XYZ file of C-alpha atoms in Angstrom:
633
model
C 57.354 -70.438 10.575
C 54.410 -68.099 9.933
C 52.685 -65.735 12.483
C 49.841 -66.777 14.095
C 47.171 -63.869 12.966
C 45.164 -63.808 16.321
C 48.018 -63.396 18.520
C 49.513 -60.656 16.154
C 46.202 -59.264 16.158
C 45.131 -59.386 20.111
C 49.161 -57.702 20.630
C 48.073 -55.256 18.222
C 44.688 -54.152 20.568
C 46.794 -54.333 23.467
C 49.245 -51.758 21.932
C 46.584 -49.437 20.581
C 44.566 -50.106 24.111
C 47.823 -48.777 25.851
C 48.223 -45.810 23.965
C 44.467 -44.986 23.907
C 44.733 -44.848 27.276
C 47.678 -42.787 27.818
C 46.223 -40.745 24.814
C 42.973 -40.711 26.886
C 45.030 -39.809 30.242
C 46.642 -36.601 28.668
C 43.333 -35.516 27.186
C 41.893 -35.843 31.228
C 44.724 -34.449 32.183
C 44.877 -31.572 30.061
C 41.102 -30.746 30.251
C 41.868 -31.108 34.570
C 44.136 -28.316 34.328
C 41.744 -26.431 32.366
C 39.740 -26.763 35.314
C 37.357 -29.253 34.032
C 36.863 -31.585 37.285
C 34.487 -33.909 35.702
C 35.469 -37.344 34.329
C 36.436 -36.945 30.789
C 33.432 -37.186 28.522
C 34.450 -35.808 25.008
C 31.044 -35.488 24.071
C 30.511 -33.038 27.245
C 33.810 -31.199 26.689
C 33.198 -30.609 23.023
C 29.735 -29.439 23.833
C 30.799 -26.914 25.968
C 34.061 -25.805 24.436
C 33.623 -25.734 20.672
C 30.128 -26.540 19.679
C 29.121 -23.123 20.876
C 31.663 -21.604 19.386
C 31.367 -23.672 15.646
C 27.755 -22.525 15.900
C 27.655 -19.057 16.851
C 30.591 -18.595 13.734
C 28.169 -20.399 11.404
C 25.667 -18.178 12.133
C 27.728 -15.789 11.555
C 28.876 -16.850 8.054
C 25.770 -17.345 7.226
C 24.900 -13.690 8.380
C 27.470 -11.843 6.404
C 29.984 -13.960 4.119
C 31.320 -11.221 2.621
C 32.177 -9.438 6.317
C 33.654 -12.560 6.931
C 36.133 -12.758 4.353
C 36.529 -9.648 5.226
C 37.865 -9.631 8.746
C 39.684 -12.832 8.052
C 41.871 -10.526 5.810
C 41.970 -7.988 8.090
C 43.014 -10.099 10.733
C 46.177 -11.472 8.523
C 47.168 -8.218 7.535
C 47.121 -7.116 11.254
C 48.932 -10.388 12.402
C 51.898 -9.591 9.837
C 52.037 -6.107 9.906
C 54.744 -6.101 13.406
C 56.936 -8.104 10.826
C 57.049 -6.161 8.785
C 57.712 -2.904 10.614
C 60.216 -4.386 12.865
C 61.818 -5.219 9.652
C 61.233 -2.078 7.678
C 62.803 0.280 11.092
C 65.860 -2.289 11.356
C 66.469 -1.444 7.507
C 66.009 1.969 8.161
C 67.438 2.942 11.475
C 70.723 0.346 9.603
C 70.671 3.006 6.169
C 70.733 5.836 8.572
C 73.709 4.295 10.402
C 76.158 3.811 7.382
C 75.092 7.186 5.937
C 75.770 8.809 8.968
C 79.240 7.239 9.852
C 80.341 5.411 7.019
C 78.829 8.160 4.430
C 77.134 5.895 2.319
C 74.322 7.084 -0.255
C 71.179 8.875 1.825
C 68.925 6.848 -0.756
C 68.252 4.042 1.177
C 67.322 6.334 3.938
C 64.946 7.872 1.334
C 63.413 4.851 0.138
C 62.818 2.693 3.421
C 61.217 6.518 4.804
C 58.775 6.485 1.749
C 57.961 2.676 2.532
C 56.955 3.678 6.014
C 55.014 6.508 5.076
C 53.190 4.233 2.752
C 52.819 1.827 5.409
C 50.996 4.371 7.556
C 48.836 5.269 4.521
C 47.526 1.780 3.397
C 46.988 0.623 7.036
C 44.678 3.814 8.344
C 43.127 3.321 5.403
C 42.438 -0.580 5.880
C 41.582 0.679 9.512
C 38.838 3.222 8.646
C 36.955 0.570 6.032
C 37.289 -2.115 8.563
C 35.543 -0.013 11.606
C 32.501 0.373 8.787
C 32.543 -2.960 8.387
C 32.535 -3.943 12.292
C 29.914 -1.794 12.853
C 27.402 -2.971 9.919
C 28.384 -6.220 11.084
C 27.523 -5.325 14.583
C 24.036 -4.132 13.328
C 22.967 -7.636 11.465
C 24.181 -9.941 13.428
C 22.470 -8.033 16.680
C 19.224 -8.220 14.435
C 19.661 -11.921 13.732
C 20.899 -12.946 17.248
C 17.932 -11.379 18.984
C 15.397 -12.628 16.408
C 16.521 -16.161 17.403
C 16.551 -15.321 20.835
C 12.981 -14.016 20.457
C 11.478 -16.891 19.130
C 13.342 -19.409 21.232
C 11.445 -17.705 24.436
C 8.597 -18.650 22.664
C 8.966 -21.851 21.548
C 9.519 -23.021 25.539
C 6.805 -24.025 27.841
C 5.727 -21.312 30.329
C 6.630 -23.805 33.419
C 10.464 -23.297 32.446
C 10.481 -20.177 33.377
C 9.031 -20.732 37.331
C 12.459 -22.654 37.870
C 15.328 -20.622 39.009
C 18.253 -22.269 37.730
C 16.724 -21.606 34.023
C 16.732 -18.356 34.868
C 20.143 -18.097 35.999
C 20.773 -19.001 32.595
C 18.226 -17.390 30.571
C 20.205 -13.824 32.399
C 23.730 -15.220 31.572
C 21.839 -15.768 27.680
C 20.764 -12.226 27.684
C 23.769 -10.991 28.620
C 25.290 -12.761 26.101
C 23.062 -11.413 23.299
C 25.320 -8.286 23.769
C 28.423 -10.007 23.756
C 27.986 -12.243 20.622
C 29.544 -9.806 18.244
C 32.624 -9.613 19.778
C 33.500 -13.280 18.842
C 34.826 -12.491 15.024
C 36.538 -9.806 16.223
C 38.037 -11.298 19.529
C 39.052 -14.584 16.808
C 40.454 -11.840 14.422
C 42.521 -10.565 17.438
C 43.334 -13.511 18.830
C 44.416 -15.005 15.092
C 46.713 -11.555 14.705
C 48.091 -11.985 17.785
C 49.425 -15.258 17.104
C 50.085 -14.957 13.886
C 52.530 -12.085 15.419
C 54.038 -14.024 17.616
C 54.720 -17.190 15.954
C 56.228 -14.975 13.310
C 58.695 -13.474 15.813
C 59.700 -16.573 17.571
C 60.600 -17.685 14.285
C 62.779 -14.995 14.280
C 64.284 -15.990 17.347
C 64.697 -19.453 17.224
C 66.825 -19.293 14.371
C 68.879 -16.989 16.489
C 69.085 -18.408 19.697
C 66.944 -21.454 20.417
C 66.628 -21.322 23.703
C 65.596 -18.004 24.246
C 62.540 -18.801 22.266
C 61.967 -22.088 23.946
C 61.840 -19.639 27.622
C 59.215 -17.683 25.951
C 57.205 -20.526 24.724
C 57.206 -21.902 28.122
C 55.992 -18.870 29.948
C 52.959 -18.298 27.254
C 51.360 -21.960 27.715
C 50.717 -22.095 31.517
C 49.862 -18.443 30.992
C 46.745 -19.389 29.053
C 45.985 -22.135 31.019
C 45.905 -20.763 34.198
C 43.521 -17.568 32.500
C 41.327 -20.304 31.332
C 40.766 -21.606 34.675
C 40.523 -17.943 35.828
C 37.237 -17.332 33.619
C 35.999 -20.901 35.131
C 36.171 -19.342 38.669
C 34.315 -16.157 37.447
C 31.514 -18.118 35.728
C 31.351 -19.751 39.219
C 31.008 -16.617 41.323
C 28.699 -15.391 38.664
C 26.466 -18.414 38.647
C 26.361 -18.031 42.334
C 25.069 -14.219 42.414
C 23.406 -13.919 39.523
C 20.174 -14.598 41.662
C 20.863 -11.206 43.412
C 21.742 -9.494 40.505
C 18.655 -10.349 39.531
C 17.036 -8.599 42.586
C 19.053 -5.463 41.812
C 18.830 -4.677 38.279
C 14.922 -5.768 39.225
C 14.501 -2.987 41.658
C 16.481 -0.331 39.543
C 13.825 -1.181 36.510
C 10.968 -0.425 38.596
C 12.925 2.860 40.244
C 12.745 4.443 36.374
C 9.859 2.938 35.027
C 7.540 5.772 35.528
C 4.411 3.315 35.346
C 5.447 2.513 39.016
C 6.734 5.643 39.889
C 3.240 7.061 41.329
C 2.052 3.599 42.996
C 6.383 4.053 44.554
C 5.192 7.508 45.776
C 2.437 7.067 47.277
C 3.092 4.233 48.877
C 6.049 6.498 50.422
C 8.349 3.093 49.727
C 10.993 5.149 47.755
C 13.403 4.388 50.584
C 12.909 0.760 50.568
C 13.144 0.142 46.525
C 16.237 2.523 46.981
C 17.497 0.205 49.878
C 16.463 -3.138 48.256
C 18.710 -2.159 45.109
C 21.481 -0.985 46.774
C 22.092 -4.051 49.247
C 21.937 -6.466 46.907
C 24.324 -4.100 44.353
C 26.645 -4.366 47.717
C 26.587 -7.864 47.525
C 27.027 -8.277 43.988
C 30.051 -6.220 43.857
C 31.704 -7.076 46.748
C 31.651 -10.718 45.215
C 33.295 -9.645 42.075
C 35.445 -7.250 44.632
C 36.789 -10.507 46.460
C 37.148 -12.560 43.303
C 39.124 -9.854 41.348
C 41.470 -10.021 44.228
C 42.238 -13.219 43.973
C 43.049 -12.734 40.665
C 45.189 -9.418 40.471
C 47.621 -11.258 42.577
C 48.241 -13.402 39.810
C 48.174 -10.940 36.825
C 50.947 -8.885 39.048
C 53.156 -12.165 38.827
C 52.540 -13.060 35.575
C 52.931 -9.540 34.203
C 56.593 -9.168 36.177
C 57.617 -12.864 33.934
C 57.939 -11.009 30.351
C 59.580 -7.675 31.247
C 62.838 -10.254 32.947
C 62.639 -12.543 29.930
C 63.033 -9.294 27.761
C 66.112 -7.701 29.646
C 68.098 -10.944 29.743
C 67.212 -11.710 26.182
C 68.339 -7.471 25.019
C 71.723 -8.503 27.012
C 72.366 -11.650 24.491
C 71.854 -10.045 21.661
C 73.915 -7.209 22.440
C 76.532 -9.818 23.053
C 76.397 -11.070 19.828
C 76.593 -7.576 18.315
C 79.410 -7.157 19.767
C 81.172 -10.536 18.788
C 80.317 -9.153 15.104
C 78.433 -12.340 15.128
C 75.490 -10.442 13.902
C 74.946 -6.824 11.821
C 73.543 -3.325 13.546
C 70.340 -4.224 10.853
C 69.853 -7.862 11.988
C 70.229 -6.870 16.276
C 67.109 -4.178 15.577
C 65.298 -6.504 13.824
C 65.689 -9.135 16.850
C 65.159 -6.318 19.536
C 62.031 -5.626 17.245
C 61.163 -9.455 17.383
C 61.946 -9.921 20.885
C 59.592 -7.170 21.717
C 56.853 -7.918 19.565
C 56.771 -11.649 21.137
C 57.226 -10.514 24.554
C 54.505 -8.430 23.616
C 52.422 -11.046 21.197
C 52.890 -13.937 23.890
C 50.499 -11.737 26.220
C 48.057 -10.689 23.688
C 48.124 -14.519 22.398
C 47.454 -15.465 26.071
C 44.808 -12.567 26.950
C 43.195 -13.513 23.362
C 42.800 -17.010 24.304
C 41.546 -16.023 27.616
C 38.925 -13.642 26.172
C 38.265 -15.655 23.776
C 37.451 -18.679 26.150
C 35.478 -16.205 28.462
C 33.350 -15.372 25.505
C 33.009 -19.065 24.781
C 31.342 -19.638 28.180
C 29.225 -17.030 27.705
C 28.175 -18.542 24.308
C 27.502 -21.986 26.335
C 25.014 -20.327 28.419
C 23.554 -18.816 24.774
C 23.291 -22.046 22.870
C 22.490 -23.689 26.148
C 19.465 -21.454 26.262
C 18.703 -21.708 22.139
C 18.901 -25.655 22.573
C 16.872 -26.001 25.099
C 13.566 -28.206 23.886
C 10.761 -26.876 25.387
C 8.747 -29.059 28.308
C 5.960 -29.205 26.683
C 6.391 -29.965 22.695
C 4.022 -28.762 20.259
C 1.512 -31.383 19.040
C 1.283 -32.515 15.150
C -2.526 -32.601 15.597
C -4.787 -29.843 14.139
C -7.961 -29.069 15.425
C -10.715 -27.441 13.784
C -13.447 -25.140 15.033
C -15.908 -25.208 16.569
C -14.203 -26.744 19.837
C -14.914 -29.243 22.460
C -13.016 -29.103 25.389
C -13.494 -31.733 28.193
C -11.329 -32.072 31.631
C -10.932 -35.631 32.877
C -10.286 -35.669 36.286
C -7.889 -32.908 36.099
C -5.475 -32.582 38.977
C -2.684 -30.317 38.921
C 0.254 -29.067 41.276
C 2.762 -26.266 40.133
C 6.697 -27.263 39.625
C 8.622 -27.861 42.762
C 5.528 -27.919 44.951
C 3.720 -30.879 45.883
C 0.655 -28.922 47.081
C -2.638 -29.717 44.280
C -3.813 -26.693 42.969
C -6.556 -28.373 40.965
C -8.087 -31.385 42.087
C -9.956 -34.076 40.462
C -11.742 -31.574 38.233
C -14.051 -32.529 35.122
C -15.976 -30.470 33.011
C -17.336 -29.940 29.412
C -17.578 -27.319 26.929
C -19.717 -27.560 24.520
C -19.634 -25.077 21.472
C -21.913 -22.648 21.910
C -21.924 -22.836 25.391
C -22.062 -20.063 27.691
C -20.250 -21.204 31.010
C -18.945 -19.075 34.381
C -16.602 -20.118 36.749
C -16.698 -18.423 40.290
C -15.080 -19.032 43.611
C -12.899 -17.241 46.512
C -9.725 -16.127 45.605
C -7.036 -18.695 45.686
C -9.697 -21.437 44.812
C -7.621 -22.356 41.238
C -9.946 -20.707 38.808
C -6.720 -18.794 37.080
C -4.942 -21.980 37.243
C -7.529 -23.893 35.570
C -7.591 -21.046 32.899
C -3.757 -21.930 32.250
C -4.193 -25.191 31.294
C -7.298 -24.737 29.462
C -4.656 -22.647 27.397
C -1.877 -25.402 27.728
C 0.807 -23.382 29.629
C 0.932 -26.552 31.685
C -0.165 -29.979 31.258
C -2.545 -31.726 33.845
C -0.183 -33.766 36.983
C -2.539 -35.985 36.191
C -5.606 -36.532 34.108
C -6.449 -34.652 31.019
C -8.101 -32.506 28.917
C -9.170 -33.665 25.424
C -9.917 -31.234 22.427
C -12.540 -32.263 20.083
C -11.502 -35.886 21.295
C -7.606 -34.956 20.916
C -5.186 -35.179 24.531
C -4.209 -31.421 25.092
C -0.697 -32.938 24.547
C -0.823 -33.789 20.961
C -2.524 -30.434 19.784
C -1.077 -28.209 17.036
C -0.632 -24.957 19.506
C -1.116 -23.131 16.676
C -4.325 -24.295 15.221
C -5.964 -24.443 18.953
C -4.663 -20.497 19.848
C -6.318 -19.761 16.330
C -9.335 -20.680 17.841
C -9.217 -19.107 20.775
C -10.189 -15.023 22.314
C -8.377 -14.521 25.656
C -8.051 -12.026 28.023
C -6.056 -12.562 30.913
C -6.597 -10.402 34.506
C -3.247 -9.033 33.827
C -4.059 -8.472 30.191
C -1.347 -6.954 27.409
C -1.371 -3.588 26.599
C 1.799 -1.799 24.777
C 1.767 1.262 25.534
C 4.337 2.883 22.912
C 1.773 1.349 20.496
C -1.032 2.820 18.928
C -4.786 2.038 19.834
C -5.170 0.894 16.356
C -2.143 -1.088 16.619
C -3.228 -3.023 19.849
C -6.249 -3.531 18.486
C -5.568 -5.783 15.986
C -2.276 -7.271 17.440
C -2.372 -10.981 16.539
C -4.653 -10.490 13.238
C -3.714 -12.452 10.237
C -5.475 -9.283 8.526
C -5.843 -5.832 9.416
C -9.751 -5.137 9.720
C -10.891 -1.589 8.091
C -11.173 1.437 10.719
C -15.211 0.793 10.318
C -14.983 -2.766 11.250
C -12.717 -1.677 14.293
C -15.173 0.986 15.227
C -18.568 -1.374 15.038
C -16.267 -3.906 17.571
C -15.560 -0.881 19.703
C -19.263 0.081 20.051
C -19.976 -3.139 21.566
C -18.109 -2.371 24.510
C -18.865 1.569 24.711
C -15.356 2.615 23.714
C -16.079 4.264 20.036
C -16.563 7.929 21.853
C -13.813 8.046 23.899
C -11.213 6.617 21.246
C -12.879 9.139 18.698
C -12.607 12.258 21.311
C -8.754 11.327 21.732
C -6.548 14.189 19.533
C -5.462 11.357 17.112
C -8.141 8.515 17.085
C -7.220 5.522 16.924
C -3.668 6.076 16.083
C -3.194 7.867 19.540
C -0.597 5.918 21.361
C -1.104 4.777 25.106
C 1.750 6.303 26.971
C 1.821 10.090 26.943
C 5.700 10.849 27.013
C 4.871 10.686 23.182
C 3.650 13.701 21.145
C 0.560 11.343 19.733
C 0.454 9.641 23.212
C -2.892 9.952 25.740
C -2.894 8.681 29.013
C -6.251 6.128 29.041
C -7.780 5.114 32.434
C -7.739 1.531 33.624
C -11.514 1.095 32.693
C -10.520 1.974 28.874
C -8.131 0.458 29.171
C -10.177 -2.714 29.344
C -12.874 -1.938 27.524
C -10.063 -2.320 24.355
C -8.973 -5.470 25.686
C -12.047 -7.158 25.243
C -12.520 -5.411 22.406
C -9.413 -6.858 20.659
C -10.668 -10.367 21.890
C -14.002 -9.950 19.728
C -11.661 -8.597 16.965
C -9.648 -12.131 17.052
C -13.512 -13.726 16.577
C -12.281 -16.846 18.076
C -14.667 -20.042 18.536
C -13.804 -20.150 22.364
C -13.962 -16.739 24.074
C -11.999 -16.560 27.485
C -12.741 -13.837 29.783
C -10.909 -13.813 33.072
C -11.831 -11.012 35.187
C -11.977 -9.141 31.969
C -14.003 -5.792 33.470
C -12.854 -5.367 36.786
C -12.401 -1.598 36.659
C -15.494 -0.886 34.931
C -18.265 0.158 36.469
C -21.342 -2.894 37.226
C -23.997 -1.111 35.174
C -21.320 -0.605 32.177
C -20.362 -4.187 32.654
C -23.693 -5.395 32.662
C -24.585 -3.669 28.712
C -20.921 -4.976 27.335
C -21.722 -8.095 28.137
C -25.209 -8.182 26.764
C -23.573 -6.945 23.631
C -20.831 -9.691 24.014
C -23.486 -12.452 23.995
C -25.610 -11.084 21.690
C -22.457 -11.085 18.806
C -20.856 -14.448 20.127
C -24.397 -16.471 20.383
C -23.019 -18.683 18.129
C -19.665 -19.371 19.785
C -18.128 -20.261 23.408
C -18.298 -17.839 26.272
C -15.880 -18.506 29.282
C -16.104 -16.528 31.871
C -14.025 -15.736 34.834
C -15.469 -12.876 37.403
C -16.602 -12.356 40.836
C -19.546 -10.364 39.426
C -22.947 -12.033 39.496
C -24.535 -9.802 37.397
C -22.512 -10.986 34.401
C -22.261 -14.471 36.147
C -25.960 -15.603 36.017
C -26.168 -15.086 32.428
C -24.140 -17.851 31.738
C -25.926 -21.065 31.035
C -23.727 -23.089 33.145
C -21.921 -22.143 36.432
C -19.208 -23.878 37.496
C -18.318 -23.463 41.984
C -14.518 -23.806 42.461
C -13.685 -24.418 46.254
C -9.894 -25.569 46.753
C -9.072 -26.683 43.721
C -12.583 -28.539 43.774
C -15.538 -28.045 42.073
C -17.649 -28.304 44.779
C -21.387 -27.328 42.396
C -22.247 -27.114 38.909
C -25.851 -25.668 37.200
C -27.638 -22.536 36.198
C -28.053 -19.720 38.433
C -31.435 -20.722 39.368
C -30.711 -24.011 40.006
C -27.857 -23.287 42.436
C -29.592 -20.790 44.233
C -31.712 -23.597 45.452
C -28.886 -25.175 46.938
C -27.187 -23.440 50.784
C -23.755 -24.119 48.728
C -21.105 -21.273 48.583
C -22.901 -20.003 45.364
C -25.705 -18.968 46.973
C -23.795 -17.467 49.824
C -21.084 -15.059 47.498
C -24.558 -14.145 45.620
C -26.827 -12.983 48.783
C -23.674 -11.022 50.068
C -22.778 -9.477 46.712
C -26.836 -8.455 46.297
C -26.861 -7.459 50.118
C -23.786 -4.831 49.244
C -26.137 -2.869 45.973
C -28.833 -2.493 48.947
């Protein structure tokens, strides 16, 4: 009578769907003693246990093949070479023996002497090339590591970095950037070291099988339990790493000799000194209390091999003297037993460094796939630009508390338009997302009819001239250099020195011992020491250099003097007539010049006209102006 097919076929489910899940309950339970508490997700678990650690050796191979191959050699060679020495010494120390008692020919003596020597030879050789080779290797994959890195920061949205737990990890990344290297080494170790001692228990099960099934049983928990050790450590350092922060903060600014005068005299010395060192205290006495826990368990573990070792010496030595094996074959067990005793805890501390470096990996390719909060747009815009806020309200992340409130505006090209107001009021803020470092809580801002959103940031920054209160200046750069940082092209020295005469710098720069290739920080034998008033007299400089259709000034000329401020920006309208002027500043002489003024009371614009026509108005214009004139009396 034949089978019925659907019964044989539901029995069939039911026997995979049984061992699935006992298949599925050893993989939980496995990953559980690894320390994983979550429920099993294999997605997750392969994620964060060998996707980092596939990708970081791709980019590897990709980075050097050839150093690859190279240290995947190396790494066999190493792995074998305890075989082969254990074996070359029992050969030898056996030829001594029978020459010496039995007076048999010194030749083999000779010979397995010469095969040592050679051994020496060949492998400080090998050792010599492959410490060039870690060290180029070290040197490009540092450069191709930090690259990445580099343009990963800025490829995310500026609002990821306000939030503290993305910093926690962008710290953990950065430390990792140092640590990357190590992986093809640390896998060359750990492959040696395992190579080693599966050689050697070879050895020894063929000998005596249950002397190698003791060691095999001591070397799995080992590594599992070290595992779970680096888990608690990435806990503890997740948990402090916000007061590491704080210290290797305050120890910057300590040695940073830009702050060192502003430290002095201020007289806060003391407290800097104070701030770093508690929170050092605290840092290290967390590691302190965690390493504790752990030494207790390295002591045990590290008492385990030595025992296995003596009773394992004892039963060999038994057997040498039951004739049951040779004087050659007992060294070359002794030489076996000690190079697994010894391989079973560099397989184990391999595996545990290696794992330790794979979590630190994790928080790198955590970091490098990140997507940024706000993606780039596919849409380009052209000049000249027409920016318009629609009912703009915004509130920073993690606050609730509106910043910018129901604010709408145009700029038209061409347009010359001011924004005042107290400090506090949002003008800065609106500034950022005029620039798209955030987008709008609600609302939005439209670009020559396009949402902010689906701009091509590149094509709208192309367009654009800012400088920022807290502008950028590098100071181990040249004045040249800063000048034209950002340029597609590098503008002739004359071209340079007619933008630099529109803001009064051309004497100064031309006075300084080397010109324009001076750099800013002194410490440097072509370095000068400029004042903060040059100092931004080049920044605005190098945003009429960038000639973009929107110019965005934002308290661009606070340490310049009023009547100095007043000529640069007569000069500044005079060669942008044709183009956007935004301007930011608490300065009504440079303020009334605008064609439109925008009034910016808590996150409000509270008025909106010319100069003239809100000085008509009692509004909060008209009072900031009266006290401002009342002050040049």
């Amino acid at each position: 009578m034949g089978s019925n097919p659907t019964l044989s076929a539901k029995k069939n489910d039911q026997t995979n769907g049984r061992f699935f899940d006992v298949w599925k309950l050893c993989q939980t339970g496995f990953y559980r003693s690894l320390g994983i508490t979550e429920a099993y997700n294999k997605t997750t678990v392969k994620h964060k246990y060998l996707s980092s650690l596939i990708w970081i050796l791709k980019l590897q191979w990709r980075t050097s093949r050839l150093l690859i191959i190279w240290n995947t050699i190396y790494s066999l060679l190493i792995g074998v070479r305890p075989l082969f020495t254990a074996y070359v010494l029992a050969k030898l120390l056996a030829g001594v023996s029978q020459a010496a008692l039995q007076g048999a020919s010194p030749n083999q003596v000779y010979f397995w002497l010469a095969i040592t020597l050679a051994d020496e030879l060949v492998f400080m050789t090998i050792a010599n090339l492959n410490r060039l080779a870690s060290t180029r290797y070290e040197q490009k994959i540092d450069l191709v590591l930090n690259e990445q890195f580099f343009l990963k920061m800025y490829e995310l949205s500026q609002e990821q970095f306000d939030n503290q737990e993305f910093n926690t990890k962008l710290d953990r990344a950065r430390d990792s950037l140092n640590q990357v290297w190590r992986i093809l080494n640390e896998v060359s170790w750990t492959t040696s070291a395992m190579i080693g001692f599966v050689g050697s228990m070879l050895a020894i099960l063929l000998v005596s099988p249950v002397v190698g099934v003791i060691i095999l049983l001591t070397v799995i928990p080992i590594a599992i339990l070290q595992i779970r050790q680096n888990k608690q450590r990435e806990e503890v350092y997740k948990k402090i790493e916000p007061i590491d922060r704080v210290a290797f903060r305050s120890r910057w600014m300590l040695i940073d000799p830009n702050y060192m005068p502003e430290i002095r005299l201020m007289n806060a010395f003391k407290n800097m000194i104070s701030s770093w060192k508690v929170n050092t205290k605290k840092y290290q006495s967390a590691l302190y209390e965690n390493d504790k826990k752990i030494a207790k368990f390295d002591a045990a573990v590290d008492s385990v091999q030595p025992i296995i070792s003596f009773g394992a010496n004892i039963y060999f030595f038994k057997l040498l003297l039951a004739n049951t094996i040779g004087l050659d074959r007992f060294m070359f067990l002794r030489g076996m037993l000690s190079q697994a005793s010894s391989g079973a805890i560099q397989t184990a501390n391999s595996i545990q460094r290696l794992h330790q470096l794979t979590i630190n990996l994790h928080n790198f390719s955590e970091v490098y796939e990140t997507l940024p909060a706000i993606p780039d747009g596919n849409t380009t815009v052209k000049s000249p630009l027409t920016v318009e806020f629609r009912h703009v309200s915004f509130a920073y992340p993690g606050s609730t508390t509106k910043v910018l409130d129901d604010v709408s505006f145009l700029i038209v090209p061409g347009s010359k338009l001011a924004v005042v107001g107290e400090n506090g009021a949002g003008k800065s803020t609106l500034i950022k997302l005029l620039l798209r470092q955030y987008l709008p809580t609600s609302g939005s801002i439209h670009v020559n009819g396009v949402d902010i959103r689906e701009v091509k940031l590149k094509s709208y920054y192309a367009a654009i001239s800012n400088l920022s209160q807290e502008f950028l200046m590098v100071q181990h750069m040249s004045v040249r250099e800063n000048l034209v940082m950002g340029l597609d092209r590098e503008p002739t020295t004359q071209a340079i020195y007619k933008t630099t005469d529109l803001v009064n710098a051309t004497d100064f720069i031309q006075k300084l011992p080397h010109g324009l290739d001076s750099r800013l920080d002194p410490s440097f034998d072509d370095g000068t020491n400029l004042s903060g008033g040059q100092k931004q007299r080049l920044g605005v400089a190098r945003a009429l250099l960038r000639n973009g259709d929107i110019m965005i000034l934002d308290e661009p000329t606070s340490a310049i003097d009023a009547k100095a401020e007043y000529a640069i920006f007569n000069n500044i309208y005079k060669s942008h007539a044709d183009k956007t002027t935004l301007i930011v500043s608490h300065r009504f002489s440079t303020v009334r010049k605008a064609d439109s003024i925008i009034v910016m009371e808590n996150g409000r614009i509270t008025e909106y006209g010319s100069h003239d026509e809100l000085l008509k108005h009692d509004g909060l214009y008209k009072e900031m102006f009266e006290v401002q004139a009342e002050g040049y009396k």
